[in-house]
CSV table of C-alpha atoms and ligand atoms in Angstrom, one decimal:
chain,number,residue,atom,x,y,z
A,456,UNK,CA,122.4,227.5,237.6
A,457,UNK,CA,120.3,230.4,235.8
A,458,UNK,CA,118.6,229.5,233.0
A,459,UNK,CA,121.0,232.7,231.5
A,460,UNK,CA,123.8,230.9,232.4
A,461,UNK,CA,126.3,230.7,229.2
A,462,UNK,CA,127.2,227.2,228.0
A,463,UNK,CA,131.0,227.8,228.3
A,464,UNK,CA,133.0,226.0,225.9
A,465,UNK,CA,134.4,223.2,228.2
A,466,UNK,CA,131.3,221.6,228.4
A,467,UNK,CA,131.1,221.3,224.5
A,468,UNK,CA,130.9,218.7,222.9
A,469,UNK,CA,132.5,218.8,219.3
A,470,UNK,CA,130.1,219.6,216.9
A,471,UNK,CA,128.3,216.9,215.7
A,472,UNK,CA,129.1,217.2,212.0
A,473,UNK,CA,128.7,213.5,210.3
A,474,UNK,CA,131.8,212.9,207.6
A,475,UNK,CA,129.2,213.9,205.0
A,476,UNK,CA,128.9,216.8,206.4
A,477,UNK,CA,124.6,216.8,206.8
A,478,UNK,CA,123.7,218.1,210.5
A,479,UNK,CA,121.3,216.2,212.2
A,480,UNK,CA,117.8,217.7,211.8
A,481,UNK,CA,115.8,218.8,214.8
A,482,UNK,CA,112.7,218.8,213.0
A,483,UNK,CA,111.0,215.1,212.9
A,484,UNK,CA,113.0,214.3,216.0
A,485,UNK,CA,110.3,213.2,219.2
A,486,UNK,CA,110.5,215.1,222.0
A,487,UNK,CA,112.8,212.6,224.1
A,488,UNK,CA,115.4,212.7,221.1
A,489,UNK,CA,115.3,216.3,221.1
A,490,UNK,CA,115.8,216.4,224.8
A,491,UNK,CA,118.9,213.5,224.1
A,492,UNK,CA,120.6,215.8,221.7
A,493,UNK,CA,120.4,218.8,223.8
A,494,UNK,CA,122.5,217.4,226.4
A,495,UNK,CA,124.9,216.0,224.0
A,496,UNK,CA,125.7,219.2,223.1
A,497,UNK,CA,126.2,220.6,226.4
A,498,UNK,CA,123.3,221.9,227.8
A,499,UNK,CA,122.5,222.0,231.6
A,500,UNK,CA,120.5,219.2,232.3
A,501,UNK,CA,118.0,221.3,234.2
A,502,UNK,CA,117.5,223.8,231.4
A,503,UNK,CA,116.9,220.9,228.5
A,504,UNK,CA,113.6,220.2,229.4
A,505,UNK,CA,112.6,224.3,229.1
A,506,UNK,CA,114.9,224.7,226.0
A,507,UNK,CA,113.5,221.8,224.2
A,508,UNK,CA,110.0,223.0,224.7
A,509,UNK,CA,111.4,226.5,223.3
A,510,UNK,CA,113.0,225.0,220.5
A,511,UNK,CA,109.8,222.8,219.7
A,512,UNK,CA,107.4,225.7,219.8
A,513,UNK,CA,109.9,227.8,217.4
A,514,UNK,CA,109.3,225.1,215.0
A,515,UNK,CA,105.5,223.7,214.9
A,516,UNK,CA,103.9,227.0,216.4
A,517,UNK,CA,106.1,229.7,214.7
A,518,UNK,CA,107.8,227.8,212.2
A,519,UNK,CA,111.3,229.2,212.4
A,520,UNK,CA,113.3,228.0,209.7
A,521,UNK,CA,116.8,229.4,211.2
A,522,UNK,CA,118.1,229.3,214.7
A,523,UNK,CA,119.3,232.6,215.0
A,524,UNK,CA,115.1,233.4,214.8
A,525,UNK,CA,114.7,232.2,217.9
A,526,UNK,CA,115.2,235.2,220.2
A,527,UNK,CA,114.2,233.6,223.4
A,528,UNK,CA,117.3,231.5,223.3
A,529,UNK,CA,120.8,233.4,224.2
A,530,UNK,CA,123.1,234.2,221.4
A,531,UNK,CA,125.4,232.0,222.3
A,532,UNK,CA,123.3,228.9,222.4
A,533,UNK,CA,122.0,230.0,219.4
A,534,UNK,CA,125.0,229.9,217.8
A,535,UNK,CA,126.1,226.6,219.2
A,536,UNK,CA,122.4,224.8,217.9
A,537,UNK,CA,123.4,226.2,214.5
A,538,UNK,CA,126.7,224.4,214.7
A,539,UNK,CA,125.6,221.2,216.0
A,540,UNK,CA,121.9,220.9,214.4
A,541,UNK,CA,119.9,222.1,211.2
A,542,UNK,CA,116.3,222.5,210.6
A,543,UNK,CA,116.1,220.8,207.3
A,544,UNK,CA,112.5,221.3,205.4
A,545,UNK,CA,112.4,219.4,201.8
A,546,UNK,CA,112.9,222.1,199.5
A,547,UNK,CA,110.0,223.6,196.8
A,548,UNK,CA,110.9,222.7,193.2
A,549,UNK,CA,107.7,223.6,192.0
A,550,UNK,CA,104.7,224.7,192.9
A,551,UNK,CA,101.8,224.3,190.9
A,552,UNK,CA,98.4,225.7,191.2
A,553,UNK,CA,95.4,224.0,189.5
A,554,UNK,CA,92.4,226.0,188.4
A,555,UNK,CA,90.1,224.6,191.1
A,556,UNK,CA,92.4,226.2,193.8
A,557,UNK,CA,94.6,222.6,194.4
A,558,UNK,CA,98.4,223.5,194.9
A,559,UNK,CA,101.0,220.6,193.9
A,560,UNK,CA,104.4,220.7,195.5
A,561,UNK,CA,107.3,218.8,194.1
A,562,UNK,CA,109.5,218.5,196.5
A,563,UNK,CA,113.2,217.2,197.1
A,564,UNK,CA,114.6,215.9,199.8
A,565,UNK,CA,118.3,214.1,200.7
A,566,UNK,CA,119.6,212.2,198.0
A,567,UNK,CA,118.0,214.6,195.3
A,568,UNK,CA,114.5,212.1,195.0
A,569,UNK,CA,111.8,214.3,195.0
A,570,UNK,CA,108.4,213.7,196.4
A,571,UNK,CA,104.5,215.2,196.1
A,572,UNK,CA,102.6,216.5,198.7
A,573,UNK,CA,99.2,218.3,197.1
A,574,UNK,CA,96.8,221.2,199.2
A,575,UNK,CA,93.2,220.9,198.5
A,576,UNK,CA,91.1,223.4,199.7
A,577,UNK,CA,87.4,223.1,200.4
A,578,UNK,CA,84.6,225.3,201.9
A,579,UNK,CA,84.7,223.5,205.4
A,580,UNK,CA,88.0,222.3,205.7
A,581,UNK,CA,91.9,222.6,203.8
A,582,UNK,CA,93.6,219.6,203.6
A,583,UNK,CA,97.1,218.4,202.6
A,584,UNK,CA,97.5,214.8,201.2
A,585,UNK,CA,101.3,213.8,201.9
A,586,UNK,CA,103.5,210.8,200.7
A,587,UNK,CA,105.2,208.5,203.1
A,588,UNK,CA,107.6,207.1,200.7
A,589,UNK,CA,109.4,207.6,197.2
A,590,UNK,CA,107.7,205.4,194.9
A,591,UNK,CA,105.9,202.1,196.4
A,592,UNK,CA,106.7,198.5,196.7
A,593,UNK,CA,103.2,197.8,195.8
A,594,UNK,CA,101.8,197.5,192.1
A,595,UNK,CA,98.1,197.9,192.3
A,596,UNK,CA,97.4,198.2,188.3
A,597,UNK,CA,95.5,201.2,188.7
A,598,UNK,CA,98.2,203.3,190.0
A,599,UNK,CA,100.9,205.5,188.8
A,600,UNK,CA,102.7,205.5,192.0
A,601,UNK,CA,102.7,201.8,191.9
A,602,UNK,CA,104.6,201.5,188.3
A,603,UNK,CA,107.8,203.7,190.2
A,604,UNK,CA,110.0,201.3,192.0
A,605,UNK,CA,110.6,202.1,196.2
A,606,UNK,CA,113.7,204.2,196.2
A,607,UNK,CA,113.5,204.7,200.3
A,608,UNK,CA,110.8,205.4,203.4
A,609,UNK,CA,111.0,208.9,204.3
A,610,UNK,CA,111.9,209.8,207.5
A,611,UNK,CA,109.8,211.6,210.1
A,612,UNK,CA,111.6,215.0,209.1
A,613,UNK,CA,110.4,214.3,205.7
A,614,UNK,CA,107.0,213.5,206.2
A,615,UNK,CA,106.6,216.0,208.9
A,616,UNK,CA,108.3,218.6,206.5
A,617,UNK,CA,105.6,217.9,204.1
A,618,UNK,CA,103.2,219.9,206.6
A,619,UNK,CA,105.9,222.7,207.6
A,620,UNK,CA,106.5,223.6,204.1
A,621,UNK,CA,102.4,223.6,202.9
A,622,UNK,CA,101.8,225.7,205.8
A,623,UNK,CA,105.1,228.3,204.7
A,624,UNK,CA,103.2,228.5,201.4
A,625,UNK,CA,99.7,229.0,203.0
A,626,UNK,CA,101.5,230.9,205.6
A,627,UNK,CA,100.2,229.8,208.4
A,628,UNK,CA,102.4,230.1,211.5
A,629,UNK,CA,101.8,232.0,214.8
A,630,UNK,CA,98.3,232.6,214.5
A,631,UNK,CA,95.8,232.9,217.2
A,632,UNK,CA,93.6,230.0,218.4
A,633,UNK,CA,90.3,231.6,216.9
A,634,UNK,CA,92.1,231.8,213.2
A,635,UNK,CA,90.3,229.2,211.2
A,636,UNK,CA,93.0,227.1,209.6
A,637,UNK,CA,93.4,226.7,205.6
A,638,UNK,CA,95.0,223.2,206.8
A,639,UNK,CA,93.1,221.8,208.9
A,640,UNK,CA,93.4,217.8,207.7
A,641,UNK,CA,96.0,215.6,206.9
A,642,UNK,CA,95.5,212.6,204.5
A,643,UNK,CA,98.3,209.8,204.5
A,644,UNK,CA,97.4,209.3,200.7
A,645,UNK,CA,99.9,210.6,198.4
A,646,UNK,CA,102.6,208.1,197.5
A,647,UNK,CA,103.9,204.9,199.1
A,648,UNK,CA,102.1,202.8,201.6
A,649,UNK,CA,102.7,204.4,204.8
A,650,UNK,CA,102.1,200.8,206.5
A,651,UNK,CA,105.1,200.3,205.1
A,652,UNK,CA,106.8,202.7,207.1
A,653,UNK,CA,104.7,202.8,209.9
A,654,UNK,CA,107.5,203.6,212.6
A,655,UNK,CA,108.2,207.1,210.3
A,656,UNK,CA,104.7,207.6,209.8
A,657,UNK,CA,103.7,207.3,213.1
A,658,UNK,CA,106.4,210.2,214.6
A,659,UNK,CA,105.6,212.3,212.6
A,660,UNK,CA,101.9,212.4,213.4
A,661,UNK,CA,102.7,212.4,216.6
A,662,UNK,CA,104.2,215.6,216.3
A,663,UNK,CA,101.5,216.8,214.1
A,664,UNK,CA,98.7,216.2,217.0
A,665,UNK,CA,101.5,217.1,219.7
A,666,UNK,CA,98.9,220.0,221.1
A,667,UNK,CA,101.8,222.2,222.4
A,668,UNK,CA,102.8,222.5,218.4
A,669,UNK,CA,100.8,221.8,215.0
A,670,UNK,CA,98.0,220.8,217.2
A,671,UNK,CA,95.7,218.4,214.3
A,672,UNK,CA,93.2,216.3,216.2
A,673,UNK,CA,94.0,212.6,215.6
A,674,UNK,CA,90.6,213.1,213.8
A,675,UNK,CA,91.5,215.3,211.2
A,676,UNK,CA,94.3,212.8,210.6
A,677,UNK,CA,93.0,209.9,207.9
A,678,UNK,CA,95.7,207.3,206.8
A,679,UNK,CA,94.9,205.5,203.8
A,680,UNK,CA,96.3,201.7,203.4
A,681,UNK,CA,95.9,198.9,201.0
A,682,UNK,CA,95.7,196.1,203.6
A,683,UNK,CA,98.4,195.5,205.4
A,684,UNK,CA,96.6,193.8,208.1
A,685,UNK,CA,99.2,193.3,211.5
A,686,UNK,CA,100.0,197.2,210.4
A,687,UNK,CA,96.8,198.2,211.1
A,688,UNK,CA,96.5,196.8,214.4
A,689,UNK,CA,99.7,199.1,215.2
A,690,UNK,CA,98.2,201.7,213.9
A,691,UNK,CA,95.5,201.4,216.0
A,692,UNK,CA,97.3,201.4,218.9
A,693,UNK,CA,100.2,203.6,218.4
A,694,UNK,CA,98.8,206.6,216.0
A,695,UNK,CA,94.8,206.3,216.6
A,696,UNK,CA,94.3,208.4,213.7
A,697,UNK,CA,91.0,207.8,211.5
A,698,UNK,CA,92.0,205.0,208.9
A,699,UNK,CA,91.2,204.3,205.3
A,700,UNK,CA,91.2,201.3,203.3
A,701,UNK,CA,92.2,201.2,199.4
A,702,UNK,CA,89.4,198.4,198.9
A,703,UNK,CA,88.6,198.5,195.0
A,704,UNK,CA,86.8,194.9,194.9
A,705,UNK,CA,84.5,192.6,196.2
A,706,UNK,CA,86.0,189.4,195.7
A,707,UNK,CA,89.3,188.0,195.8
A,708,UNK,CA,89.2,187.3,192.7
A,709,UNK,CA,89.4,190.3,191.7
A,710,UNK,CA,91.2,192.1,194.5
A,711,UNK,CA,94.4,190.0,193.7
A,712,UNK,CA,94.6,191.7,190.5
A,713,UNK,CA,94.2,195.0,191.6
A,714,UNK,CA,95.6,195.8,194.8
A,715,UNK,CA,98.3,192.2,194.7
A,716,UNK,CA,99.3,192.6,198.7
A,717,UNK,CA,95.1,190.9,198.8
A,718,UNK,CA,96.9,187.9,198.1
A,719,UNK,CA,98.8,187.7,201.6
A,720,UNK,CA,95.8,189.5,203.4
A,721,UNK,CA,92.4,188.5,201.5
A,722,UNK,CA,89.5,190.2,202.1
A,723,UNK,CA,88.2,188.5,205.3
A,724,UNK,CA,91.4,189.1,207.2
A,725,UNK,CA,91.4,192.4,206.1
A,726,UNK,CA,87.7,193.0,207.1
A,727,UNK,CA,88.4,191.7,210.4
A,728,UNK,CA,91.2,194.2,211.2
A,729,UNK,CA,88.7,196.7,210.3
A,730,UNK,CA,85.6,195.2,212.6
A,731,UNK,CA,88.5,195.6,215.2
A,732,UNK,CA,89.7,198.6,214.7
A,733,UNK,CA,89.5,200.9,217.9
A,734,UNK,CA,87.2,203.6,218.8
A,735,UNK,CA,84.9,202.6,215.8
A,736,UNK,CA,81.5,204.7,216.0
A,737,UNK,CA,79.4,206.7,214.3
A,738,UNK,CA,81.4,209.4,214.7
A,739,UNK,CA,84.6,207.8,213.7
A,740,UNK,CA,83.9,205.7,210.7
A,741,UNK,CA,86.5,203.6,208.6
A,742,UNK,CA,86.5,205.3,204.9
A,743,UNK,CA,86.0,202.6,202.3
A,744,UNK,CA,87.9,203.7,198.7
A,745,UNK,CA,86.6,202.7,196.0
A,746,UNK,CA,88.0,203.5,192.4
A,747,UNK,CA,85.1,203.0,189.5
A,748,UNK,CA,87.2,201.3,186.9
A,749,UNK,CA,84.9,200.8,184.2
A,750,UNK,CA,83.6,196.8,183.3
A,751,UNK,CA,86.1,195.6,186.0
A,752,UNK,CA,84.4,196.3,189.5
A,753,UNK,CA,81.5,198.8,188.6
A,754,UNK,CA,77.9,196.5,188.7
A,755,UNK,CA,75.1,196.6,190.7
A,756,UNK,CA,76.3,193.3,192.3
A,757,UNK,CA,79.6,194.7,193.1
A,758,UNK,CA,77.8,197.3,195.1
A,759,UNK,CA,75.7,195.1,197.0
A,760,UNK,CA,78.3,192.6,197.6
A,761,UNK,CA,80.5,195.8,198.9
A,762,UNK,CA,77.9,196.8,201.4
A,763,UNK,CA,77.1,193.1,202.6
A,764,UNK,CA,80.6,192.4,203.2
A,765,UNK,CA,81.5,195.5,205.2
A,766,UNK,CA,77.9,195.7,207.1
A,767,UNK,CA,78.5,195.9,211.0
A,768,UNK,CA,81.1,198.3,210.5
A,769,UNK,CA,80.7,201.8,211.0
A,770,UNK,CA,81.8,203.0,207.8
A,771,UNK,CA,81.7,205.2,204.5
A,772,UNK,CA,82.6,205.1,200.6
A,773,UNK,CA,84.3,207.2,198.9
A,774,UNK,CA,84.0,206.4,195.0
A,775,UNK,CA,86.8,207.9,193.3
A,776,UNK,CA,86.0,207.9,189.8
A,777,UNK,CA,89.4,206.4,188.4
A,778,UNK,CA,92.2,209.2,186.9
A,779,UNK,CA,93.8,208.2,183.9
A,780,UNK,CA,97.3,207.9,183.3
A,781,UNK,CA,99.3,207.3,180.0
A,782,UNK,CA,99.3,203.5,179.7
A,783,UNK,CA,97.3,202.5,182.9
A,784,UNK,CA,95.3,200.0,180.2
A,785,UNK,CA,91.8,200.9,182.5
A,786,UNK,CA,89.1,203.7,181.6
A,787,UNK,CA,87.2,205.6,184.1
A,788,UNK,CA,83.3,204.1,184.8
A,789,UNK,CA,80.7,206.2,183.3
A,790,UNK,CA,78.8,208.5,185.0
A,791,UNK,CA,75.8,207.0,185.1
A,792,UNK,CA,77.5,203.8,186.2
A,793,UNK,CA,79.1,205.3,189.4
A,794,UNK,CA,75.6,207.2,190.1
A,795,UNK,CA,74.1,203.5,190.1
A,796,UNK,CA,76.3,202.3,192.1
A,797,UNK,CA,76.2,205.2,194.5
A,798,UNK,CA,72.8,204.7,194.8
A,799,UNK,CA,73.1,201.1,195.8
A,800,UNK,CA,75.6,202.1,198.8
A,801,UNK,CA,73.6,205.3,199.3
A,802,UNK,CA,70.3,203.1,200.2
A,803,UNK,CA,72.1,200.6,202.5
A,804,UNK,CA,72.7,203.7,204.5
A,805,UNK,CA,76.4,204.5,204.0
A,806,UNK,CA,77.5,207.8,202.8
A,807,UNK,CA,79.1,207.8,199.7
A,808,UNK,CA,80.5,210.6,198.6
A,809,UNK,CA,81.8,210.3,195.0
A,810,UNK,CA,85.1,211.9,194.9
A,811,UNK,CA,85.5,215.0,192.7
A,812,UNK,CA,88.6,214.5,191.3
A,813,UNK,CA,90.7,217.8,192.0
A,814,UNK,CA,94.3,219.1,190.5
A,815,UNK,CA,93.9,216.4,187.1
A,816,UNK,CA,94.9,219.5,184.9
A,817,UNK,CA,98.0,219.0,186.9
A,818,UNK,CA,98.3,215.5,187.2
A,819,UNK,CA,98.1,216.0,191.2
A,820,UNK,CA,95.0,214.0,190.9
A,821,UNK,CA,94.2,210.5,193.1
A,822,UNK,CA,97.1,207.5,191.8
A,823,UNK,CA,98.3,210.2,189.5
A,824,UNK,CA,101.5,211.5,191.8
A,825,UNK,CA,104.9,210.2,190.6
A,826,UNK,CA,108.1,212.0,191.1
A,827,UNK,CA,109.9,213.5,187.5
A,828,UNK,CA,113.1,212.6,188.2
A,829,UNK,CA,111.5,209.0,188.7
A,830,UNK,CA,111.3,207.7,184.9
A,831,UNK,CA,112.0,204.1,185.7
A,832,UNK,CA,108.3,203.6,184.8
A,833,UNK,CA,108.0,199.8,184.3
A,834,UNK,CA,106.2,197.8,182.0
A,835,UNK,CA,102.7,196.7,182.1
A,836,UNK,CA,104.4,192.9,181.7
A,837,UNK,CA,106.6,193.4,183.8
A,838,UNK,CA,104.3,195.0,186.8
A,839,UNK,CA,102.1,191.5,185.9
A,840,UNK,CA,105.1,189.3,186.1
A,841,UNK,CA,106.2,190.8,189.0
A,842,UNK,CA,102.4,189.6,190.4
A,843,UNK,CA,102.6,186.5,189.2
A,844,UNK,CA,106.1,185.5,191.1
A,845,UNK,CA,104.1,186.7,194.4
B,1596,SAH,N1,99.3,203.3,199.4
B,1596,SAH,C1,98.2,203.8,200.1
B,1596,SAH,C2,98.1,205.3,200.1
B,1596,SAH,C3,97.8,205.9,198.7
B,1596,SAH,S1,96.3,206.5,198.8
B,1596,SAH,C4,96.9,203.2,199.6
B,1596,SAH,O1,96.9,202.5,198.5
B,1596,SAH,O2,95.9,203.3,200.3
B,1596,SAH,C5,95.8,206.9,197.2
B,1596,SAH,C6,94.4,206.4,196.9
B,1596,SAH,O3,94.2,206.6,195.5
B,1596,SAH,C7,94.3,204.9,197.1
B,1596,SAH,O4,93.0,204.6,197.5
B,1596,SAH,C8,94.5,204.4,195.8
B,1596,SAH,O5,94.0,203.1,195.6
B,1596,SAH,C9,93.8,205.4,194.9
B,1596,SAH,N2,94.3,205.5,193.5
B,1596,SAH,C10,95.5,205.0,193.1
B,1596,SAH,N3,95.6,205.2,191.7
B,1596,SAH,C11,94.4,205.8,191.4
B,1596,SAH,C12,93.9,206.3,190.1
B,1596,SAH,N4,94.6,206.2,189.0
B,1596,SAH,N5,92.7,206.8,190.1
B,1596,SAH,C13,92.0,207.0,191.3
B,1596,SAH,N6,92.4,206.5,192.4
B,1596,SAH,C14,93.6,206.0,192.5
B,1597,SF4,FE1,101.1,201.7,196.4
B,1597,SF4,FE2,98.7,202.7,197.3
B,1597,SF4,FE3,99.5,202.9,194.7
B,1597,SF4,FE4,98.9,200.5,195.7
B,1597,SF4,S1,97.5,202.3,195.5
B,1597,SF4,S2,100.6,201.0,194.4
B,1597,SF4,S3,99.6,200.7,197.7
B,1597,SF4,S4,100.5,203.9,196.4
């Protein structure tokens, strides 16, 4: 059969509208569940493997938002993808753009929750920091995010849809392989844990490095976790991007209180998973965060205690200097406390960079992200009861 050959309507299936009447998305979908739904809907079984390729370069390379763009594909099958299949991106609410350049996207997705993905654009690289789910399980008592209950994972569409609509705005499709890309990294680090939804997560960076689309190098790709050890084995294994730990302490002690999932992993587990981690180098170092609360993990021993227990491991610090939010209860370290403590890390050989905080006058800042249509905010008491009953 030509690859011209009309799908006739016999070999149609009926469209694949659900009772609710959503389409199912062929963004987020992995190139085998692309190829599945093809032939579902008819098409000949030795032109899926060329059309899928079509339809996948339409979307990551030229970032079609409408079948009827795709003009390499007949008319008619055109017309029969719009009926059976939609190309769902979460939709812009608002766009903000900060005075240092940093753009804030709210945006909403099914079930009208709304989620934050922010652009921050430096001299030698551009890089969107996405969210992985609506509000978190976790209640580290530093966070914003963490005071908004879990309302769901994304899906892959939706975390992949965080990168198709950043690069609508920066408007960045088709371009040639010398054009030097405003968004060149990816950072797992808005809100939710993503090890949490590591099965989401992981598709949709999958598609992100897929090299016949988006093309990122698994080393532009940094995913940030608080600890959830046999998660980052997986991740590992499965996504091999560059990984980031939300460390904040130096002892148990005081990990349990701020990030409370230390109570199931403690530090020496957690450590572990990182000594373990693969493809470890100098090249490809595990990034240490570090937020400078002031009087609760900011001393000189703190610093040395941080770069005795992680020695052995490639690794650097990032020191965020904390970002305030109404009610958090904790102030940001002074200056010349975090510059101390830089120093400390700084001499033990590890890079430290303290983290300029970027986006604060609009709230798009580190820990800061929390959808608007997410008011449940919950109590201080009840975030520590909570961590008490763990
Ligand atoms: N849940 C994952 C991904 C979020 S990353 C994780 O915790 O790693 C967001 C980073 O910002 C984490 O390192 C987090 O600990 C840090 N953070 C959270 N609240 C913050 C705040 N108010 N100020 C500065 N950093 C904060
Ligand atoms: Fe969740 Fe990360 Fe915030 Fe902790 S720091 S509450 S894991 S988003």
């Amino acid at each position: 059969m030509s690859t011209n050959t009309p799908i006739t309507p016999d070999v149609m299936t009926i469209p694949r509208k659900s009772v609710d009447g959503v389409l199912p998305n062929l963004i987020g979908m992995m190139r085998p569940d692309l190829a599945n739904a093809l032939a579902e809907i008819g098409t000949p079984p030795k032109q899926i493997k060329m059309r899928a390729g079509q339809i996948w370069q339409w979307i990551y390379v030229k970032g079609a938002r409408r079948f009827d763009e795709m003009t390499n594909l007949s008319k008619d099958f055109r017309a029969l993808l719009a009926e059976n299949f939609s190309l769902t991106r979460p939709e812009i609410v608002t766009k903000q753009v900060s005075e240092d350049g940093t753009r804030k996207y709210l945006l909403r997705i099914a079930g009208g929750h709304e989620v934050e993905a922010v652009y921050i654009p430096e001299t030698d690289r551009g890089t969107l920091c996405i969210s992985s789910q609506i509000g978190c399980t976790l209640t580290c008592t530093f966070c914003h995010t963490g005071t908004q209950k879990l309302v769901r994972n994304l899906t892959p569409a939706e975390i992949i849809g965080q990168v198709l609509v950043a690069r609508d705005d920066l408007e960045e499709w088709d371009r040639p392989p010398s054009y030097k890309r405003l968004l060149s990294n990816i950072v797992l680090m808005g809100m939710g844990e993503p090890l949490y939804n590591t099965d989401n997560v992981r598709d949709a960076m999958l598609i992100a490095m897929d090299n016949e689309g988006i093309a990122l190098s698994r080393r532009r790709i940094t995913l940030s976790t608080s600890g959830i050890v046999p998660e980052i084995i997986r991740a590992g294994e499965e996504i091999g991007c560059m990984l980031a730990i939300s460390f904040h302490a130096t002892t148990d002690e005081v990990r349990d209180v701020l990030v409370p999932i230390n109570r199931k992993h403690k530090i020496a587990e957690l450590l572990e998973a990182c000594r373990n981690y693969p493809r470890l180098s100098n090249s490809e170092r595990i990034t240490f965060e570090y937020v400078m609360l002031k009087d609760v993990n900011d001393t000189d021993a703190d610093a040395r205690r941080l770069v005795n227990l992680i020695s052995g491991i490639p690794a650097k610090i990032n020191l965020i200097p904390f970002n305030p939010w109404p009610g958090s209860g904790y102030e940001r370290s002074d200056w010349k406390r975090i510059e101390s403590f830089a120093d400390i890390v700084n001499k033990a050989g590890y890079a430290s960079p303290v983290r300029t905080p970027r986006g604060e006058d609009i709230m798009a800042a580190c820990g800061q992200l929390k959808s608007a249509t997410e008011r449940a905010r919950k109590s201080r008491k009840q975030i520590a009861a909570e961590i008490e009953g763990q």
